[in-house]
Amino acid sequence: MHGKEASTSGKSVRFGGKVAETLAEYKQGNRNDYDLLIHQLSNPDIKSASLLSWLQELRRAVTVMSKEFESLVAIILRVRWEKHDTEVVDEYRAFLVDLVSAQTVYLRSVLKMLLRKFLISKLIII
């Protein structure tokens, strides 16, 4: 694969494309790079540096992340961002703000995720 490779364990993917290009290809019916992106973001062991890079690219692509990319947004909303470095948390927060500003269709999903995160953390503290 040119610029991309999947490890034999199935856990790690190195993705060489730009997110905006991948989303455009997906709209044209080519799911290959999109599926690689989903796979990478679904990895519970994703490293902070990798997640930061993905979030920066995703943030630049929010204007094209219409409702048809709901599965991608759902994966992003399941990322355990609170377990990562401060820089990742800040970038995740900025991504969410940009996403709901550009695509209000995701506001309800983002608010639900945030409520769950904070309610669960409050219950754990109590």
Short mmCIF file of N, CA and C in Angstrom, two decimals:
data_model
loop_
_atom_site.label_atom_id
_atom_site.label_comp_id
_atom_site.label_asym_id
_atom_site.label_seq_id
_atom_site.Cartn_x
_atom_site.Cartn_y
_atom_site.Cartn_z
N MET A 1 0.84 -1.17 0.00
CA MET A 1 0.00 0.00 0.00
C MET A 1 0.88 1.23 0.00
N HIS A 2 0.56 2.18 -0.82
CA HIS A 2 1.36 3.40 -0.94
C HIS A 2 1.07 4.35 0.22
N GLY A 3 2.07 4.60 1.10
CA GLY A 3 1.92 5.54 2.19
C GLY A 3 1.13 5.03 3.37
N LYS A 4 0.66 3.81 3.29
CA LYS A 4 -0.14 3.26 4.38
C LYS A 4 0.31 1.83 4.62
N GLU A 5 0.23 1.41 5.86
CA GLU A 5 0.48 0.00 6.12
C GLU A 5 -0.22 -0.40 7.41
N ALA A 6 -0.68 -1.61 7.44
CA ALA A 6 -1.32 -2.15 8.63
C ALA A 6 -0.40 -3.22 9.19
N SER A 7 -0.29 -3.24 10.52
CA SER A 7 0.55 -4.28 11.12
C SER A 7 -0.20 -5.60 11.09
N THR A 8 0.55 -6.66 11.23
CA THR A 8 -0.08 -7.98 11.20
C THR A 8 -0.95 -8.21 12.42
N SER A 9 -0.71 -7.50 13.51
CA SER A 9 -1.54 -7.68 14.70
C SER A 9 -2.91 -7.05 14.52
N GLY A 10 -3.05 -6.17 13.51
CA GLY A 10 -4.33 -5.53 13.27
C GLY A 10 -4.59 -4.35 14.20
N LYS A 11 -3.66 -4.02 15.09
CA LYS A 11 -3.88 -2.95 16.05
C LYS A 11 -3.37 -1.61 15.59
N SER A 12 -2.38 -1.58 14.72
CA SER A 12 -1.73 -0.33 14.38
C SER A 12 -1.75 -0.09 12.89
N VAL A 13 -2.09 1.13 12.51
CA VAL A 13 -2.11 1.50 11.11
C VAL A 13 -1.34 2.81 10.96
N ARG A 14 -0.46 2.85 10.01
CA ARG A 14 0.19 4.11 9.67
C ARG A 14 -0.52 4.62 8.44
N PHE A 15 -1.05 5.81 8.53
CA PHE A 15 -1.88 6.36 7.48
C PHE A 15 -1.16 7.54 6.87
N GLY A 16 -0.97 7.56 5.56
CA GLY A 16 -0.17 8.60 4.93
C GLY A 16 -0.96 9.69 4.24
N GLY A 17 -2.28 9.61 4.20
CA GLY A 17 -3.06 10.60 3.48
C GLY A 17 -3.52 11.74 4.37
N LYS A 18 -4.03 12.75 3.76
CA LYS A 18 -4.64 13.87 4.48
C LYS A 18 -6.11 13.54 4.73
N VAL A 19 -6.61 13.93 5.87
CA VAL A 19 -7.99 13.61 6.23
C VAL A 19 -8.97 14.21 5.23
N ALA A 20 -8.77 15.45 4.83
CA ALA A 20 -9.69 16.08 3.87
C ALA A 20 -9.76 15.30 2.56
N GLU A 21 -8.60 14.81 2.10
CA GLU A 21 -8.57 14.00 0.87
C GLU A 21 -9.31 12.68 1.08
N THR A 22 -9.11 12.09 2.24
CA THR A 22 -9.77 10.82 2.57
C THR A 22 -11.29 10.99 2.59
N LEU A 23 -11.76 12.09 3.16
CA LEU A 23 -13.20 12.34 3.21
C LEU A 23 -13.76 12.58 1.81
N ALA A 24 -13.00 13.27 0.97
CA ALA A 24 -13.43 13.49 -0.42
C ALA A 24 -13.50 12.17 -1.18
N GLU A 25 -12.51 11.30 -0.98
CA GLU A 25 -12.51 9.99 -1.62
C GLU A 25 -13.70 9.16 -1.15
N TYR A 26 -14.01 9.24 0.14
CA TYR A 26 -15.14 8.51 0.70
C TYR A 26 -16.44 8.95 0.02
N LYS A 27 -16.59 10.25 -0.19
CA LYS A 27 -17.79 10.76 -0.87
C LYS A 27 -17.91 10.23 -2.30
N GLN A 28 -16.75 9.89 -2.89
CA GLN A 28 -16.74 9.35 -4.26
C GLN A 28 -16.87 7.83 -4.27
N GLY A 29 -17.03 7.22 -3.09
CA GLY A 29 -17.24 5.79 -3.02
C GLY A 29 -16.03 4.96 -2.64
N ASN A 30 -14.87 5.58 -2.44
CA ASN A 30 -13.66 4.85 -2.06
C ASN A 30 -13.52 4.86 -0.54
N ARG A 31 -13.77 3.72 0.08
CA ARG A 31 -13.76 3.61 1.54
C ARG A 31 -12.42 3.19 2.12
N ASN A 32 -11.45 2.80 1.32
CA ASN A 32 -10.21 2.20 1.83
C ASN A 32 -9.51 3.07 2.87
N ASP A 33 -9.17 4.30 2.52
CA ASP A 33 -8.46 5.17 3.45
C ASP A 33 -9.35 5.57 4.64
N TYR A 34 -10.63 5.74 4.37
CA TYR A 34 -11.59 6.07 5.43
C TYR A 34 -11.62 4.95 6.48
N ASP A 35 -11.66 3.72 6.01
CA ASP A 35 -11.66 2.58 6.94
C ASP A 35 -10.36 2.51 7.73
N LEU A 36 -9.24 2.85 7.11
CA LEU A 36 -7.96 2.90 7.83
C LEU A 36 -7.99 3.97 8.91
N LEU A 37 -8.56 5.11 8.59
CA LEU A 37 -8.68 6.20 9.55
C LEU A 37 -9.54 5.77 10.74
N ILE A 38 -10.67 5.16 10.45
CA ILE A 38 -11.56 4.66 11.52
C ILE A 38 -10.82 3.65 12.39
N HIS A 39 -10.09 2.76 11.75
CA HIS A 39 -9.33 1.74 12.49
C HIS A 39 -8.32 2.39 13.43
N GLN A 40 -7.58 3.35 12.93
CA GLN A 40 -6.56 4.02 13.75
C GLN A 40 -7.20 4.73 14.94
N LEU A 41 -8.27 5.46 14.71
CA LEU A 41 -8.91 6.21 15.79
C LEU A 41 -9.63 5.30 16.78
N SER A 42 -9.96 4.10 16.37
CA SER A 42 -10.63 3.14 17.26
C SER A 42 -9.66 2.42 18.18
N ASN A 43 -8.38 2.54 17.92
CA ASN A 43 -7.37 1.85 18.71
C ASN A 43 -7.33 2.40 20.14
N PRO A 44 -7.70 1.59 21.14
CA PRO A 44 -7.70 2.09 22.53
C PRO A 44 -6.29 2.40 23.04
N ASP A 45 -5.28 1.90 22.37
CA ASP A 45 -3.89 2.14 22.79
C ASP A 45 -3.21 3.23 21.97
N ILE A 46 -3.98 4.05 21.29
CA ILE A 46 -3.40 5.10 20.46
C ILE A 46 -2.53 6.01 21.33
N LYS A 47 -1.38 6.33 20.82
CA LYS A 47 -0.42 7.18 21.53
C LYS A 47 -0.86 8.64 21.45
N SER A 48 -0.49 9.41 22.46
CA SER A 48 -0.86 10.83 22.50
C SER A 48 -0.37 11.58 21.27
N ALA A 49 0.86 11.32 20.84
CA ALA A 49 1.41 12.03 19.68
C ALA A 49 0.59 11.73 18.42
N SER A 50 0.21 10.48 18.24
CA SER A 50 -0.60 10.11 17.08
C SER A 50 -1.98 10.74 17.15
N LEU A 51 -2.59 10.67 18.32
CA LEU A 51 -3.92 11.25 18.48
C LEU A 51 -3.88 12.76 18.24
N LEU A 52 -2.86 13.41 18.73
CA LEU A 52 -2.71 14.85 18.51
C LEU A 52 -2.64 15.16 17.02
N SER A 53 -1.85 14.41 16.28
CA SER A 53 -1.74 14.62 14.82
C SER A 53 -3.08 14.43 14.13
N TRP A 54 -3.79 13.35 14.50
CA TRP A 54 -5.10 13.09 13.90
C TRP A 54 -6.07 14.23 14.22
N LEU A 55 -6.10 14.66 15.46
CA LEU A 55 -7.02 15.72 15.85
C LEU A 55 -6.73 17.02 15.10
N GLN A 56 -5.47 17.33 14.90
CA GLN A 56 -5.10 18.53 14.15
C GLN A 56 -5.59 18.44 12.72
N GLU A 57 -5.41 17.27 12.09
CA GLU A 57 -5.91 17.09 10.72
C GLU A 57 -7.43 17.12 10.67
N LEU A 58 -8.06 16.44 11.60
CA LEU A 58 -9.52 16.42 11.65
C LEU A 58 -10.08 17.81 11.85
N ARG A 59 -9.42 18.58 12.68
CA ARG A 59 -9.87 19.95 12.95
C ARG A 59 -9.86 20.79 11.68
N ARG A 60 -8.87 20.57 10.82
CA ARG A 60 -8.80 21.31 9.56
C ARG A 60 -9.88 20.85 8.57
N ALA A 61 -10.51 19.72 8.85
CA ALA A 61 -11.49 19.16 7.91
C ALA A 61 -12.94 19.26 8.39
N VAL A 62 -13.20 19.95 9.50
CA VAL A 62 -14.55 19.97 10.06
C VAL A 62 -15.58 20.56 9.10
N THR A 63 -15.17 21.44 8.23
CA THR A 63 -16.14 22.06 7.32
C THR A 63 -16.73 21.07 6.32
N VAL A 64 -16.06 19.96 6.09
CA VAL A 64 -16.58 18.97 5.15
C VAL A 64 -17.16 17.75 5.86
N MET A 65 -17.16 17.76 7.18
CA MET A 65 -17.63 16.60 7.95
C MET A 65 -19.14 16.66 8.17
N SER A 66 -19.87 16.56 7.08
CA SER A 66 -21.33 16.60 7.12
C SER A 66 -21.88 15.32 7.76
N LYS A 67 -23.18 15.23 7.82
CA LYS A 67 -23.85 14.11 8.49
C LYS A 67 -23.43 12.74 7.96
N GLU A 68 -23.02 12.68 6.70
CA GLU A 68 -22.61 11.39 6.15
C GLU A 68 -21.35 10.84 6.83
N PHE A 69 -20.66 11.66 7.60
CA PHE A 69 -19.47 11.21 8.33
C PHE A 69 -19.78 10.96 9.81
N GLU A 70 -21.03 10.68 10.08
CA GLU A 70 -21.48 10.43 11.45
C GLU A 70 -20.72 9.28 12.11
N SER A 71 -20.38 8.25 11.34
CA SER A 71 -19.65 7.12 11.93
C SER A 71 -18.25 7.55 12.37
N LEU A 72 -17.61 8.41 11.61
CA LEU A 72 -16.29 8.92 11.98
C LEU A 72 -16.40 9.78 13.24
N VAL A 73 -17.38 10.66 13.28
CA VAL A 73 -17.56 11.51 14.45
C VAL A 73 -17.88 10.66 15.69
N ALA A 74 -18.68 9.63 15.52
CA ALA A 74 -19.00 8.75 16.65
C ALA A 74 -17.73 8.10 17.21
N ILE A 75 -16.83 7.68 16.34
CA ILE A 75 -15.56 7.10 16.78
C ILE A 75 -14.73 8.13 17.53
N ILE A 76 -14.67 9.34 17.00
CA ILE A 76 -13.90 10.41 17.64
C ILE A 76 -14.48 10.72 19.03
N LEU A 77 -15.79 10.69 19.13
CA LEU A 77 -16.43 10.99 20.42
C LEU A 77 -16.21 9.88 21.45
N ARG A 78 -15.83 8.70 21.00
CA ARG A 78 -15.53 7.60 21.93
C ARG A 78 -14.07 7.56 22.36
N VAL A 79 -13.23 8.41 21.77
CA VAL A 79 -11.82 8.46 22.14
C VAL A 79 -11.70 8.84 23.61
N ARG A 80 -10.82 8.14 24.32
CA ARG A 80 -10.60 8.41 25.76
C ARG A 80 -9.62 9.57 25.91
N TRP A 81 -10.03 10.75 25.48
CA TRP A 81 -9.18 11.93 25.46
C TRP A 81 -8.68 12.34 26.84
N GLU A 82 -9.46 12.07 27.85
CA GLU A 82 -9.09 12.48 29.21
C GLU A 82 -7.89 11.71 29.76
N LYS A 83 -7.51 10.64 29.09
CA LYS A 83 -6.38 9.81 29.51
C LYS A 83 -5.06 10.24 28.85
N HIS A 84 -5.12 11.30 28.05
CA HIS A 84 -3.95 11.72 27.28
C HIS A 84 -3.34 13.00 27.84
N ASP A 85 -2.23 13.41 27.23
CA ASP A 85 -1.51 14.62 27.63
C ASP A 85 -2.41 15.85 27.53
N THR A 86 -2.05 16.88 28.27
CA THR A 86 -2.79 18.15 28.26
C THR A 86 -2.91 18.71 26.85
N GLU A 87 -1.86 18.59 26.08
CA GLU A 87 -1.87 19.10 24.70
C GLU A 87 -2.96 18.41 23.87
N VAL A 88 -3.13 17.11 24.07
CA VAL A 88 -4.17 16.36 23.36
C VAL A 88 -5.55 16.80 23.84
N VAL A 89 -5.71 16.95 25.14
CA VAL A 89 -7.00 17.40 25.69
C VAL A 89 -7.37 18.76 25.12
N ASP A 90 -6.41 19.67 25.07
CA ASP A 90 -6.67 21.00 24.50
C ASP A 90 -7.05 20.93 23.03
N GLU A 91 -6.36 20.09 22.28
CA GLU A 91 -6.66 19.95 20.85
C GLU A 91 -8.03 19.29 20.65
N TYR A 92 -8.36 18.32 21.49
CA TYR A 92 -9.66 17.66 21.42
C TYR A 92 -10.77 18.68 21.68
N ARG A 93 -10.58 19.49 22.70
CA ARG A 93 -11.55 20.53 23.03
C ARG A 93 -11.73 21.48 21.85
N ALA A 94 -10.63 21.92 21.26
CA ALA A 94 -10.68 22.83 20.11
C ALA A 94 -11.37 22.16 18.92
N PHE A 95 -11.10 20.87 18.73
CA PHE A 95 -11.76 20.13 17.66
C PHE A 95 -13.28 20.13 17.87
N LEU A 96 -13.72 19.85 19.10
CA LEU A 96 -15.15 19.81 19.39
C LEU A 96 -15.82 21.16 19.14
N VAL A 97 -15.17 22.23 19.57
CA VAL A 97 -15.71 23.58 19.36
C VAL A 97 -15.82 23.86 17.86
N ASP A 98 -14.77 23.56 17.13
CA ASP A 98 -14.79 23.80 15.68
C ASP A 98 -15.84 22.93 14.99
N LEU A 99 -15.95 21.68 15.42
CA LEU A 99 -16.91 20.76 14.81
C LEU A 99 -18.33 21.26 14.98
N VAL A 100 -18.73 21.58 16.21
CA VAL A 100 -20.13 22.00 16.42
C VAL A 100 -20.40 23.39 15.85
N SER A 101 -19.35 24.19 15.69
CA SER A 101 -19.52 25.49 15.04
C SER A 101 -19.75 25.33 13.54
N ALA A 102 -19.03 24.40 12.93
CA ALA A 102 -19.14 24.19 11.48
C ALA A 102 -20.28 23.24 11.12
N GLN A 103 -20.57 22.28 12.00
CA GLN A 103 -21.57 21.25 11.71
C GLN A 103 -22.49 21.10 12.93
N THR A 104 -23.49 21.94 13.02
CA THR A 104 -24.36 21.93 14.21
C THR A 104 -25.11 20.62 14.37
N VAL A 105 -25.16 19.81 13.34
CA VAL A 105 -25.83 18.52 13.41
C VAL A 105 -25.21 17.63 14.49
N TYR A 106 -23.95 17.88 14.86
CA TYR A 106 -23.26 17.06 15.85
C TYR A 106 -23.36 17.62 17.27
N LEU A 107 -24.03 18.74 17.46
CA LEU A 107 -24.09 19.36 18.78
C LEU A 107 -24.67 18.41 19.83
N ARG A 108 -25.77 17.77 19.52
CA ARG A 108 -26.40 16.86 20.49
C ARG A 108 -25.47 15.71 20.87
N SER A 109 -24.80 15.11 19.90
CA SER A 109 -23.88 14.00 20.18
C SER A 109 -22.71 14.45 21.04
N VAL A 110 -22.17 15.63 20.76
CA VAL A 110 -21.05 16.15 21.54
C VAL A 110 -21.49 16.44 22.97
N LEU A 111 -22.64 17.07 23.13
CA LEU A 111 -23.13 17.36 24.48
C LEU A 111 -23.40 16.08 25.27
N LYS A 112 -23.96 15.08 24.63
CA LYS A 112 -24.19 13.79 25.31
C LYS A 112 -22.88 13.18 25.78
N MET A 113 -21.87 13.20 24.92
CA MET A 113 -20.58 12.63 25.29
C MET A 113 -19.99 13.38 26.48
N LEU A 114 -20.03 14.70 26.43
CA LEU A 114 -19.47 15.50 27.53
C LEU A 114 -20.22 15.25 28.83
N LEU A 115 -21.53 15.19 28.76
CA LEU A 115 -22.31 14.91 29.96
C LEU A 115 -21.97 13.55 30.55
N ARG A 116 -21.86 12.54 29.68
CA ARG A 116 -21.49 11.21 30.16
C ARG A 116 -20.12 11.23 30.84
N LYS A 117 -19.15 11.88 30.21
CA LYS A 117 -17.79 11.93 30.77
C LYS A 117 -17.80 12.59 32.15
N PHE A 118 -18.50 13.71 32.27
CA PHE A 118 -18.47 14.44 33.53
C PHE A 118 -19.36 13.80 34.59
N LEU A 119 -20.48 13.22 34.20
CA LEU A 119 -21.33 12.54 35.17
C LEU A 119 -20.64 11.28 35.70
N ILE A 120 -20.00 10.55 34.83
CA ILE A 120 -19.29 9.33 35.26
C ILE A 120 -18.13 9.71 36.18
N SER A 121 -17.38 10.74 35.83
CA SER A 121 -16.26 11.13 36.69
C SER A 121 -16.76 11.65 38.03
N LYS A 122 -17.91 12.32 38.06
CA LYS A 122 -18.48 12.79 39.32
C LYS A 122 -18.93 11.62 40.18
N LEU A 123 -19.53 10.62 39.56
CA LEU A 123 -19.97 9.44 40.31
C LEU A 123 -18.79 8.68 40.89
N ILE A 124 -17.69 8.66 40.19
CA ILE A 124 -16.49 7.96 40.67
C ILE A 124 -15.91 8.69 41.87
N ILE A 125 -15.95 10.03 41.85
CA ILE A 125 -15.42 10.83 42.96
C ILE A 125 -16.26 10.66 44.21
N ILE A 126 -17.55 10.55 44.05
CA ILE A 126 -18.45 10.44 45.20
C ILE A 126 -18.27 9.16 45.90
#
